[in-house]
Amino acid sequence: MRRNTKIDTKPEVLLRSALHAHGLRFRKNLLIRLSARSVRPDIVFTRKKIAVFVDGCFWHRCPEHGTKPRANGAFWQEKLDRNVQRDREADAALSESGWTVLRCWEHEPPEDAAERVLNALPRRGGPGSNT
Ligand SMILES: [Zn+2]
């Protein structure tokens, strides 16, 4: 039942295991149906309404590695523009529905990305609490 070969690309797998190492539980590739559109984040904390995407540097135009292919420049320009636009639309649709959106780059060390996710999650118990 593996139709989508983009699922489980390496950076996502690494981030998921880093999060598991922190004892977190989440859903992966869950389809979230919003009024405007449906989105499928890489990692979803359903109850906390946090959606995490791991974006590929090329496809999502990372500022460090988002190179523009020289061959068929116009074709790629348009294709990548559309990708980035879709990302922003998904972000907007999610936050309008009360979701917190986190985007990590595939070049980001998984531990750093996991740290950002941890920081976005509500803390269990306040300072000084042992729960
Ligand atoms: Zn990058």
Tab-separated table of N, CA, C and O and ligand atoms in Angstrom:
chain	number	residue	atom	x	y	z
A	1	MET	N	0.827	-1.210	0.000
A	1	MET	CA	0.000	0.000	0.000
A	1	MET	C	0.858	1.256	0.000
A	1	MET	O	0.658	2.159	0.775
A	2	ARG	N	1.848	1.293	-0.822
A	2	ARG	CA	2.725	2.437	-0.858
A	2	ARG	C	2.565	3.113	-2.180
A	2	ARG	O	3.217	2.765	-3.141
A	3	ARG	N	1.664	4.083	-2.215
A	3	ARG	CA	1.439	4.730	-3.489
A	3	ARG	C	2.306	5.962	-3.620
A	3	ARG	O	2.745	6.294	-4.692
A	4	ASN	N	2.537	6.605	-2.487
A	4	ASN	CA	3.259	7.862	-2.550
A	4	ASN	C	4.707	7.643	-2.133
A	4	ASN	O	5.026	7.436	-0.982
A	5	THR	N	5.605	7.708	-3.101
A	5	THR	CA	7.007	7.435	-2.804
A	5	THR	C	7.666	8.593	-2.050
A	5	THR	O	8.766	8.458	-1.567
A	6	LYS	N	6.976	9.728	-1.983
A	6	LYS	CA	7.560	10.859	-1.267
A	6	LYS	C	7.445	10.690	0.246
A	6	LYS	O	8.104	11.368	0.998
A	7	ILE	N	6.579	9.770	0.655
A	7	ILE	CA	6.407	9.554	2.091
A	7	ILE	C	7.662	8.879	2.647
A	7	ILE	O	8.275	8.054	1.986
A	8	ASP	N	8.019	9.255	3.873
A	8	ASP	CA	9.169	8.663	4.552
A	8	ASP	C	10.500	8.984	3.896
A	8	ASP	O	11.357	8.133	3.803
A	9	THR	N	10.647	10.212	3.440
A	9	THR	CA	11.973	10.615	2.983
A	9	THR	C	12.854	10.748	4.214
A	9	THR	O	12.371	10.964	5.309
A	10	LYS	N	14.124	10.676	4.024
A	10	LYS	CA	15.034	10.543	5.157
A	10	LYS	C	14.926	11.621	6.247
A	10	LYS	O	14.869	11.274	7.426
A	11	PRO	N	14.926	12.901	5.903
A	11	PRO	CA	14.882	13.902	6.977
A	11	PRO	C	13.657	13.758	7.875
A	11	PRO	O	13.732	13.982	9.078
A	12	GLU	N	12.526	13.333	7.285
A	12	GLU	CA	11.324	13.141	8.084
A	12	GLU	C	11.502	11.987	9.059
A	12	GLU	O	11.089	12.055	10.205
A	13	VAL	N	12.102	10.923	8.547
A	13	VAL	CA	12.306	9.741	9.389
A	13	VAL	C	13.203	10.100	10.571
A	13	VAL	O	12.938	9.724	11.719
A	14	LEU	N	14.250	10.882	10.285
A	14	LEU	CA	15.171	11.280	11.350
A	14	LEU	C	14.484	12.157	12.380
A	14	LEU	O	14.688	11.988	13.584
A	15	LEU	N	13.659	13.082	11.901
A	15	LEU	CA	12.957	13.953	12.838
A	15	LEU	C	11.980	13.150	13.680
A	15	LEU	O	11.882	13.334	14.887
A	16	ARG	N	11.272	12.222	13.030
A	16	ARG	CA	10.320	11.405	13.784
A	16	ARG	C	11.031	10.601	14.861
A	16	ARG	O	10.542	10.498	15.989
A	17	SER	N	12.199	10.028	14.537
A	17	SER	CA	12.852	9.245	15.589
A	17	SER	C	13.383	10.147	16.688
A	17	SER	O	13.365	9.753	17.854
A	18	ALA	N	13.806	11.364	16.341
A	18	ALA	CA	14.247	12.297	17.384
A	18	ALA	C	13.074	12.626	18.309
A	18	ALA	O	13.234	12.693	19.527
A	19	LEU	N	11.896	12.809	17.722
A	19	LEU	CA	10.720	13.132	18.538
A	19	LEU	C	10.303	11.934	19.401
A	19	LEU	O	9.940	12.095	20.561
A	20	HIS	N	10.398	10.753	18.808
A	20	HIS	CA	10.089	9.547	19.584
A	20	HIS	C	11.034	9.428	20.766
A	20	HIS	O	10.650	9.033	21.857
A	21	ALA	N	12.291	9.789	20.529
A	21	ALA	CA	13.299	9.717	21.592
A	21	ALA	C	12.929	10.629	22.752
A	21	ALA	O	13.328	10.395	23.884
A	22	HIS	N	12.176	11.687	22.446
A	22	HIS	CA	11.717	12.589	23.503
A	22	HIS	C	10.389	12.118	24.093
A	22	HIS	O	9.760	12.848	24.860
A	23	GLY	N	9.941	10.955	23.669
A	23	GLY	CA	8.716	10.387	24.228
A	23	GLY	C	7.443	10.994	23.676
A	23	GLY	O	6.389	10.887	24.296
A	24	LEU	N	7.537	11.639	22.526
A	24	LEU	CA	6.355	12.270	21.956
A	24	LEU	C	5.587	11.295	21.072
A	24	LEU	O	6.175	10.422	20.437
A	25	ARG	N	4.285	11.489	21.066
A	25	ARG	CA	3.436	10.669	20.201
A	25	ARG	C	2.720	11.581	19.222
A	25	ARG	O	2.254	12.641	19.588
A	26	PHE	N	2.655	11.131	17.990
A	26	PHE	CA	2.063	11.973	16.951
A	26	PHE	C	1.601	11.084	15.809
A	26	PHE	O	1.888	9.888	15.785
A	27	ARG	N	0.895	11.684	14.877
A	27	ARG	CA	0.464	10.961	13.686
A	27	ARG	C	1.341	11.410	12.536
A	27	ARG	O	1.801	12.546	12.508
A	28	LYS	N	1.553	10.542	11.587
A	28	LYS	CA	2.315	10.986	10.429
A	28	LYS	C	1.451	10.979	9.170
A	28	LYS	O	0.589	10.117	9.010
A	29	ASN	N	1.702	11.965	8.331
A	29	ASN	CA	0.993	12.086	7.057
A	29	ASN	C	-0.515	11.995	7.199
A	29	ASN	O	-1.192	11.365	6.395
A	30	LEU	N	-1.007	12.613	8.238
A	30	LEU	CA	-2.449	12.628	8.452
A	30	LEU	C	-3.070	13.723	7.596
A	30	LEU	O	-2.572	14.844	7.550
A	31	LEU	N	-4.147	13.370	6.917
A	31	LEU	CA	-4.834	14.369	6.101
A	31	LEU	C	-5.724	15.221	6.996
A	31	LEU	O	-6.595	14.711	7.685
A	32	ILE	N	-5.470	16.520	6.980
A	32	ILE	CA	-6.293	17.439	7.761
A	32	ILE	C	-7.242	18.133	6.799
A	32	ILE	O	-6.807	18.793	5.851
A	33	ARG	N	-8.537	17.959	7.029
A	33	ARG	CA	-9.521	18.595	6.154
A	33	ARG	C	-9.938	19.929	6.742
A	33	ARG	O	-10.513	19.997	7.810
A	34	LEU	N	-9.619	20.991	6.026
A	34	LEU	CA	-10.007	22.333	6.439
A	34	LEU	C	-11.064	22.811	5.466
A	34	LEU	O	-11.240	22.235	4.399
A	35	SER	N	-11.742	23.884	5.843
A	35	SER	CA	-12.803	24.351	4.949
A	35	SER	C	-12.242	24.764	3.588
A	35	SER	O	-12.820	24.469	2.553
A	36	ALA	N	-11.103	25.412	3.578
A	36	ALA	CA	-10.549	25.916	2.325
A	36	ALA	C	-9.881	24.820	1.498
A	36	ALA	O	-9.933	24.828	0.282
A	37	ARG	N	-9.238	23.863	2.161
A	37	ARG	CA	-8.451	22.863	1.453
A	37	ARG	C	-8.086	21.745	2.415
A	37	ARG	O	-8.369	21.838	3.601
A	38	SER	N	-7.470	20.723	1.898
A	38	SER	CA	-6.958	19.664	2.756
A	38	SER	C	-5.444	19.692	2.692
A	38	SER	O	-4.877	19.912	1.626
A	39	VAL	N	-4.807	19.478	3.819
A	39	VAL	CA	-3.349	19.453	3.827
A	39	VAL	C	-2.872	18.198	4.538
A	39	VAL	O	-3.573	17.645	5.377
A	40	ARG	N	-1.687	17.763	4.163
A	40	ARG	CA	-1.140	16.552	4.761
A	40	ARG	C	0.256	16.860	5.302
A	40	ARG	O	1.254	16.643	4.617
A	41	PRO	N	0.316	17.336	6.542
A	41	PRO	CA	1.634	17.615	7.125
A	41	PRO	C	2.395	16.311	7.375
A	41	PRO	O	1.789	15.239	7.435
A	42	ASP	N	3.695	16.409	7.509
A	42	ASP	CA	4.512	15.217	7.731
A	42	ASP	C	4.302	14.643	9.131
A	42	ASP	O	4.339	13.439	9.334
A	43	ILE	N	4.109	15.540	10.082
A	43	ILE	CA	3.927	15.127	11.473
A	43	ILE	C	2.781	15.944	12.058
A	43	ILE	O	2.739	17.161	11.865
A	44	VAL	N	1.856	15.279	12.733
A	44	VAL	CA	0.685	15.987	13.258
A	44	VAL	C	0.458	15.632	14.728
A	44	VAL	O	0.394	14.461	15.085
A	45	PHE	N	0.351	16.662	15.543
A	45	PHE	CA	-0.074	16.489	16.930
A	45	PHE	C	-1.549	16.894	16.958
A	45	PHE	O	-1.858	18.086	17.009
A	46	THR	N	-2.425	15.900	16.867
A	46	THR	CA	-3.838	16.210	16.641
A	46	THR	C	-4.466	17.020	17.767
A	46	THR	O	-5.138	17.997	17.519
A	47	ARG	N	-4.251	16.594	19.017
A	47	ARG	CA	-4.925	17.285	20.106
A	47	ARG	C	-4.358	18.677	20.337
A	47	ARG	O	-5.071	19.589	20.697
A	48	LYS	N	-3.061	18.827	20.130
A	48	LYS	CA	-2.434	20.142	20.341
A	48	LYS	C	-2.530	21.017	19.108
A	48	LYS	O	-2.106	22.164	19.111
A	49	LYS	N	-3.050	20.438	18.041
A	49	LYS	CA	-3.202	21.163	16.780
A	49	LYS	C	-1.888	21.777	16.309
A	49	LYS	O	-1.780	22.979	16.063
A	50	ILE	N	-0.879	20.924	16.223
A	50	ILE	CA	0.400	21.375	15.699
A	50	ILE	C	0.727	20.540	14.461
A	50	ILE	O	0.667	19.309	14.502
A	51	ALA	N	1.001	21.234	13.379
A	51	ALA	CA	1.326	20.563	12.123
A	51	ALA	C	2.782	20.841	11.792
A	51	ALA	O	3.222	21.984	11.802
A	52	VAL	N	3.549	19.790	11.522
A	52	VAL	CA	4.970	19.942	11.216
A	52	VAL	C	5.237	19.459	9.794
A	52	VAL	O	4.806	18.379	9.405
A	53	PHE	N	5.932	20.287	9.038
A	53	PHE	CA	6.336	19.911	7.690
A	53	PHE	C	7.856	19.848	7.645
A	53	PHE	O	8.530	20.681	8.245
A	54	VAL	N	8.360	18.862	6.947
A	54	VAL	CA	9.795	18.840	6.673
A	54	VAL	C	9.936	19.126	5.179
A	54	VAL	O	9.535	18.322	4.345
A	55	ASP	N	10.449	20.290	4.864
A	55	ASP	CA	10.499	20.730	3.477
A	55	ASP	C	11.835	20.421	2.823
A	55	ASP	O	12.891	20.674	3.392
A	56	GLY	N	11.768	19.863	1.634
A	56	GLY	CA	12.975	19.600	0.866
A	56	GLY	C	13.570	20.917	0.376
A	56	GLY	O	12.840	21.808	-0.038
A	57	CYS	N	14.901	21.034	0.444
A	57	CYS	CA	15.574	22.295	0.110
A	57	CYS	C	15.298	22.717	-1.329
A	57	CYS	O	15.060	23.890	-1.603
A	58	PHE	N	15.321	21.780	-2.231
A	58	PHE	CA	15.120	22.141	-3.632
A	58	PHE	C	13.662	22.480	-3.915
A	58	PHE	O	13.344	23.548	-4.426
A	59	TRP	N	12.774	21.598	-3.535
A	59	TRP	CA	11.368	21.738	-3.906
A	59	TRP	C	10.684	22.907	-3.211
A	59	TRP	O	9.710	23.435	-3.700
A	60	HIS	N	11.177	23.250	-2.053
A	60	HIS	CA	10.524	24.319	-1.304
A	60	HIS	C	11.390	25.569	-1.230
A	60	HIS	O	11.131	26.453	-0.439
A	61	ARG	N	12.468	25.593	-2.029
A	61	ARG	CA	13.294	26.795	-2.132
A	61	ARG	C	13.901	27.232	-0.809
A	61	ARG	O	13.631	28.335	-0.326
A	62	CYS	N	14.706	26.392	-0.243
A	62	CYS	CA	15.409	26.798	0.962
A	62	CYS	C	16.370	27.935	0.604
A	62	CYS	O	16.977	27.925	-0.458
A	63	PRO	N	16.463	28.949	1.478
A	63	PRO	CA	17.315	30.101	1.158
A	63	PRO	C	18.788	29.717	1.016
A	63	PRO	O	19.557	30.427	0.370
A	64	GLU	N	19.185	28.588	1.600
A	64	GLU	CA	20.590	28.191	1.512
A	64	GLU	C	20.888	27.292	0.318
A	64	GLU	O	21.933	27.377	-0.291
A	65	HIS	N	19.959	26.391	0.024
A	65	HIS	CA	20.246	25.402	-1.030
A	65	HIS	C	19.239	25.418	-2.167
A	65	HIS	O	19.276	24.554	-3.025
A	66	GLY	N	18.315	26.354	-2.136
A	66	GLY	CA	17.282	26.349	-3.171
A	66	GLY	C	17.798	26.860	-4.501
A	66	GLY	O	17.476	27.958	-4.916
A	67	THR	N	18.569	26.048	-5.169
A	67	THR	CA	19.155	26.459	-6.442
A	67	THR	C	18.115	26.437	-7.553
A	67	THR	O	17.141	25.693	-7.492
A	68	LYS	N	18.364	27.244	-8.557
A	68	LYS	CA	17.479	27.264	-9.709
A	68	LYS	C	18.161	26.499	-10.844
A	68	LYS	O	19.254	26.864	-11.262
A	69	PRO	N	17.547	25.439	-11.317
A	69	PRO	CA	18.176	24.696	-12.421
A	69	PRO	C	18.302	25.598	-13.645
A	69	PRO	O	17.390	26.358	-13.945
A	70	ARG	N	19.454	25.522	-14.311
A	70	ARG	CA	19.651	26.431	-15.440
A	70	ARG	C	18.902	25.945	-16.681
A	70	ARG	O	18.367	26.741	-17.436
A	71	ALA	N	18.855	24.618	-16.846
A	71	ALA	CA	18.110	24.091	-17.991
A	71	ALA	C	16.615	24.239	-17.717
A	71	ALA	O	16.165	24.058	-16.586
A	72	ASN	N	15.855	24.579	-18.712
A	72	ASN	CA	14.411	24.774	-18.587
A	72	ASN	C	14.061	25.739	-17.459
A	72	ASN	O	13.146	25.499	-16.680
A	73	GLY	N	14.814	26.813	-17.388
A	73	GLY	CA	14.665	27.774	-16.300
A	73	GLY	C	13.241	28.206	-16.030
A	73	GLY	O	12.794	28.181	-14.879
A	74	ALA	N	12.518	28.577	-17.080
A	74	ALA	CA	11.164	29.095	-16.901
A	74	ALA	C	10.246	28.025	-16.329
A	74	ALA	O	9.427	28.290	-15.452
A	75	PHE	N	10.414	26.804	-16.829
A	75	PHE	CA	9.594	25.691	-16.354
A	75	PHE	C	9.773	25.486	-14.853
A	75	PHE	O	8.817	25.392	-14.104
A	76	TRP	N	11.030	25.441	-14.421
A	76	TRP	CA	11.316	25.210	-13.002
A	76	TRP	C	10.884	26.377	-12.149
A	76	TRP	O	10.351	26.208	-11.052
A	77	GLN	N	11.135	27.564	-12.660
A	77	GLN	CA	10.750	28.768	-11.938
A	77	GLN	C	9.271	28.701	-11.576
A	77	GLN	O	8.875	28.888	-10.434
A	78	GLU	N	8.474	28.373	-12.589
A	78	GLU	CA	7.031	28.333	-12.397
A	78	GLU	C	6.627	27.219	-11.439
A	78	GLU	O	5.812	27.409	-10.543
A	79	LYS	N	7.252	26.062	-11.633
A	79	LYS	CA	6.924	24.896	-10.819
A	79	LYS	C	7.267	25.150	-9.348
A	79	LYS	O	6.478	24.854	-8.459
A	80	LEU	N	8.442	25.693	-9.110
A	80	LEU	CA	8.868	25.922	-7.729
A	80	LEU	C	8.076	27.071	-7.107
A	80	LEU	O	7.736	27.032	-5.930
A	81	ASP	N	7.764	28.092	-7.928
A	81	ASP	CA	6.919	29.175	-7.436
A	81	ASP	C	5.590	28.626	-6.933
A	81	ASP	O	5.088	29.029	-5.897
A	82	ARG	N	5.025	27.711	-7.734
A	82	ARG	CA	3.742	27.121	-7.364
A	82	ARG	C	3.851	26.340	-6.056
A	82	ARG	O	2.978	26.412	-5.208
A	83	ASN	N	4.954	25.598	-5.918
A	83	ASN	CA	5.175	24.844	-4.682
A	83	ASN	C	5.166	25.757	-3.472
A	83	ASN	O	4.494	25.498	-2.483
A	84	VAL	N	5.968	26.810	-3.569
A	84	VAL	CA	6.108	27.731	-2.438
A	84	VAL	C	4.767	28.400	-2.145
A	84	VAL	O	4.376	28.564	-0.998
A	85	GLN	N	4.053	28.727	-3.202
A	85	GLN	CA	2.739	29.339	-3.025
A	85	GLN	C	1.778	28.385	-2.310
A	85	GLN	O	1.034	28.777	-1.412
A	86	ARG	N	1.823	27.113	-2.724
A	86	ARG	CA	0.978	26.107	-2.079
A	86	ARG	C	1.320	25.978	-0.598
A	86	ARG	O	0.443	25.826	0.246
A	87	ASP	N	2.631	26.040	-0.300
A	87	ASP	CA	3.058	25.979	1.101
A	87	ASP	C	2.423	27.101	1.899
A	87	ASP	O	1.883	26.888	2.980
A	88	ARG	N	2.528	28.321	1.352
A	88	ARG	CA	2.014	29.480	2.088
A	88	ARG	C	0.493	29.382	2.244
A	88	ARG	O	-0.056	29.760	3.265
A	89	GLU	N	-0.188	28.876	1.223
A	89	GLU	CA	-1.648	28.723	1.307
A	89	GLU	C	-2.021	27.700	2.368
A	89	GLU	O	-2.972	27.887	3.121
A	90	ALA	N	-1.255	26.617	2.420
A	90	ALA	CA	-1.517	25.597	3.435
A	90	ALA	C	-1.284	26.175	4.824
A	90	ALA	O	-2.093	25.965	5.739
A	91	ASP	N	-0.196	26.948	4.975
A	91	ASP	CA	0.088	27.581	6.269
A	91	ASP	C	-1.077	28.465	6.693
A	91	ASP	O	-1.521	28.424	7.834
A	92	ALA	N	-1.549	29.274	5.751
A	92	ALA	CA	-2.623	30.224	6.049
A	92	ALA	C	-3.896	29.475	6.427
A	92	ALA	O	-4.556	29.809	7.415
A	93	ALA	N	-4.240	28.444	5.648
A	93	ALA	CA	-5.464	27.685	5.918
A	93	ALA	C	-5.388	27.035	7.293
A	93	ALA	O	-6.359	27.019	8.045
A	94	LEU	N	-4.214	26.509	7.630
A	94	LEU	CA	-4.055	25.858	8.932
A	94	LEU	C	-4.177	26.859	10.070
A	94	LEU	O	-4.908	26.633	11.030
A	95	SER	N	-3.477	27.996	9.937
A	95	SER	CA	-3.533	28.921	11.081
A	95	SER	C	-4.906	29.555	11.226
A	95	SER	O	-5.326	29.850	12.334
A	96	GLU	N	-5.602	29.720	10.097
A	96	GLU	CA	-6.975	30.231	10.203
A	96	GLU	C	-7.851	29.285	11.016
A	96	GLU	O	-8.806	29.706	11.655
A	97	SER	N	-7.533	27.991	10.958
A	97	SER	CA	-8.334	27.017	11.692
A	97	SER	C	-7.745	26.722	13.067
A	97	SER	O	-8.085	25.715	13.687
A	98	GLY	N	-6.833	27.570	13.498
A	98	GLY	CA	-6.316	27.431	14.855
A	98	GLY	C	-5.135	26.493	15.011
A	98	GLY	O	-4.777	26.103	16.115
A	99	TRP	N	-4.520	26.109	13.888
A	99	TRP	CA	-3.351	25.234	13.957
A	99	TRP	C	-2.066	26.045	14.076
A	99	TRP	O	-1.977	27.161	13.568
A	100	THR	N	-1.101	25.451	14.729
A	100	THR	CA	0.247	26.008	14.745
A	100	THR	C	1.043	25.265	13.676
A	100	THR	O	1.004	24.041	13.624
A	101	VAL	N	1.715	26.001	12.818
A	101	VAL	CA	2.462	25.378	11.727
A	101	VAL	C	3.956	25.531	11.961
A	101	VAL	O	4.440	26.624	12.231
A	102	LEU	N	4.662	24.431	11.879
A	102	LEU	CA	6.117	24.456	11.986
A	102	LEU	C	6.699	23.897	10.703
A	102	LEU	O	6.279	22.834	10.247
A	103	ARG	N	7.656	24.619	10.146
A	103	ARG	CA	8.311	24.089	8.953
A	103	ARG	C	9.795	23.920	9.218
A	103	ARG	O	10.476	24.838	9.644
A	104	CYS	N	10.274	22.724	8.961
A	104	CYS	CA	11.686	22.441	9.131
A	104	CYS	C	12.264	22.193	7.746
A	104	CYS	O	11.577	21.716	6.852
A	105	TRP	N	13.543	22.503	7.576
A	105	TRP	CA	14.212	22.212	6.313
A	105	TRP	C	14.889	20.858	6.391
A	105	TRP	O	15.309	20.431	7.453
A	106	GLU	N	15.008	20.229	5.247
A	106	GLU	CA	15.650	18.915	5.245
A	106	GLU	C	17.122	19.007	5.656
A	106	GLU	O	17.704	18.042	6.109
A	107	HIS	N	17.715	20.210	5.526
A	107	HIS	CA	19.131	20.340	5.902
A	107	HIS	C	19.310	20.565	7.401
A	107	HIS	O	20.418	20.524	7.908
A	108	GLU	N	18.200	20.820	8.090
A	108	GLU	CA	18.280	21.125	9.508
A	108	GLU	C	18.636	19.864	10.298
A	108	GLU	O	18.043	18.823	10.066
A	109	PRO	N	19.581	19.954	11.236
A	109	PRO	CA	19.871	18.753	12.036
A	109	PRO	C	18.592	18.308	12.753
A	109	PRO	O	17.892	19.143	13.324
A	110	PRO	N	18.271	17.017	12.697
A	110	PRO	CA	17.012	16.523	13.264
A	110	PRO	C	16.831	16.930	14.726
A	110	PRO	O	15.714	17.219	15.155
A	111	GLU	N	17.922	16.970	15.466
A	111	GLU	CA	17.832	17.330	16.883
A	111	GLU	C	17.364	18.787	17.034
A	111	GLU	O	16.581	19.100	17.904
A	112	ASP	N	17.861	19.662	16.160
A	112	ASP	CA	17.444	21.070	16.201
A	112	ASP	C	15.970	21.208	15.847
A	112	ASP	O	15.230	21.957	16.480
A	113	ALA	N	15.566	20.478	14.815
A	113	ALA	CA	14.170	20.527	14.398
A	113	ALA	C	13.283	19.998	15.517
A	113	ALA	O	12.244	20.589	15.836
A	114	ALA	N	13.712	18.907	16.148
A	114	ALA	CA	12.943	18.318	17.254
A	114	ALA	C	12.821	19.323	18.394
A	114	ALA	O	11.767	19.449	19.023
A	115	GLU	N	13.898	20.057	18.644
A	115	GLU	CA	13.911	21.069	19.698
A	115	GLU	C	12.845	22.140	19.436
A	115	GLU	O	12.131	22.563	20.329
A	116	ARG	N	12.747	22.542	18.183
A	116	ARG	CA	11.745	23.559	17.830
A	116	ARG	C	10.336	23.031	18.039
A	116	ARG	O	9.442	23.749	18.464
A	117	VAL	N	10.149	21.756	17.690
A	117	VAL	CA	8.830	21.154	17.894
A	117	VAL	C	8.517	21.096	19.384
A	117	VAL	O	7.427	21.464	19.816
A	118	LEU	N	9.508	20.677	20.171
A	118	LEU	CA	9.323	20.599	21.622
A	118	LEU	C	8.948	21.960	22.197
A	118	LEU	O	8.081	22.074	23.053
A	119	ASN	N	9.605	23.005	21.702
A	119	ASN	CA	9.326	24.349	22.203
A	119	ASN	C	7.916	24.812	21.849
A	119	ASN	O	7.344	25.639	22.547
A	120	ALA	N	7.398	24.299	20.761
A	120	ALA	CA	6.054	24.702	20.329
A	120	ALA	C	4.974	23.984	21.124
A	120	ALA	O	3.839	24.433	21.193
A	121	LEU	N	5.333	22.846	21.707
A	121	LEU	CA	4.350	22.079	22.468
A	121	LEU	C	4.130	22.705	23.837
A	121	LEU	O	5.076	23.187	24.454
A	122	PRO	N	2.877	22.687	24.301
A	122	PRO	CA	2.632	23.203	25.644
A	122	PRO	C	3.391	22.365	26.667
A	122	PRO	O	3.479	21.153	26.521
A	123	ARG	N	3.971	23.037	27.631
A	123	ARG	CA	4.740	22.316	28.646
A	123	ARG	C	3.809	21.530	29.551
A	123	ARG	O	2.733	22.004	29.897
A	124	ARG	N	4.283	20.374	29.935
A	124	ARG	CA	3.527	19.601	30.914
A	124	ARG	C	3.908	20.098	32.298
A	124	ARG	O	5.061	19.983	32.699
A	125	GLY	N	2.961	20.705	33.002
A	125	GLY	CA	3.273	21.217	34.330
A	125	GLY	C	4.103	22.484	34.212
A	125	GLY	O	4.815	22.680	33.232
A	126	GLY	N	4.008	23.338	35.132
A	126	GLY	CA	4.762	24.586	35.085
A	126	GLY	C	6.141	24.404	35.654
A	126	GLY	O	6.537	23.288	35.986
A	127	PRO	N	6.901	25.499	35.785
A	127	PRO	CA	8.228	25.417	36.388
A	127	PRO	C	8.111	24.940	37.829
A	127	PRO	O	7.198	25.348	38.542
A	128	GLY	N	8.992	24.073	38.222
A	128	GLY	CA	8.950	23.565	39.600
A	128	GLY	C	7.974	22.412	39.778
A	128	GLY	O	7.946	21.788	40.826
A	129	SER	N	7.211	22.149	38.759
A	129	SER	CA	6.279	21.042	38.865
A	129	SER	C	6.974	19.758	38.423
A	129	SER	O	7.744	19.761	37.474
A	130	ASN	N	6.694	18.686	39.102
A	130	ASN	CA	7.361	17.437	38.752
A	130	ASN	C	6.499	16.523	37.903
A	130	ASN	O	6.861	15.390	37.652
A	131	THR	N	5.369	17.010	37.492
A	131	THR	CA	4.477	16.143	36.733
A	131	THR	C	4.830	16.115	35.269
A	131	THR	O	5.350	17.054	34.747
B	1	ZN	ZN	18.655	23.713	2.679
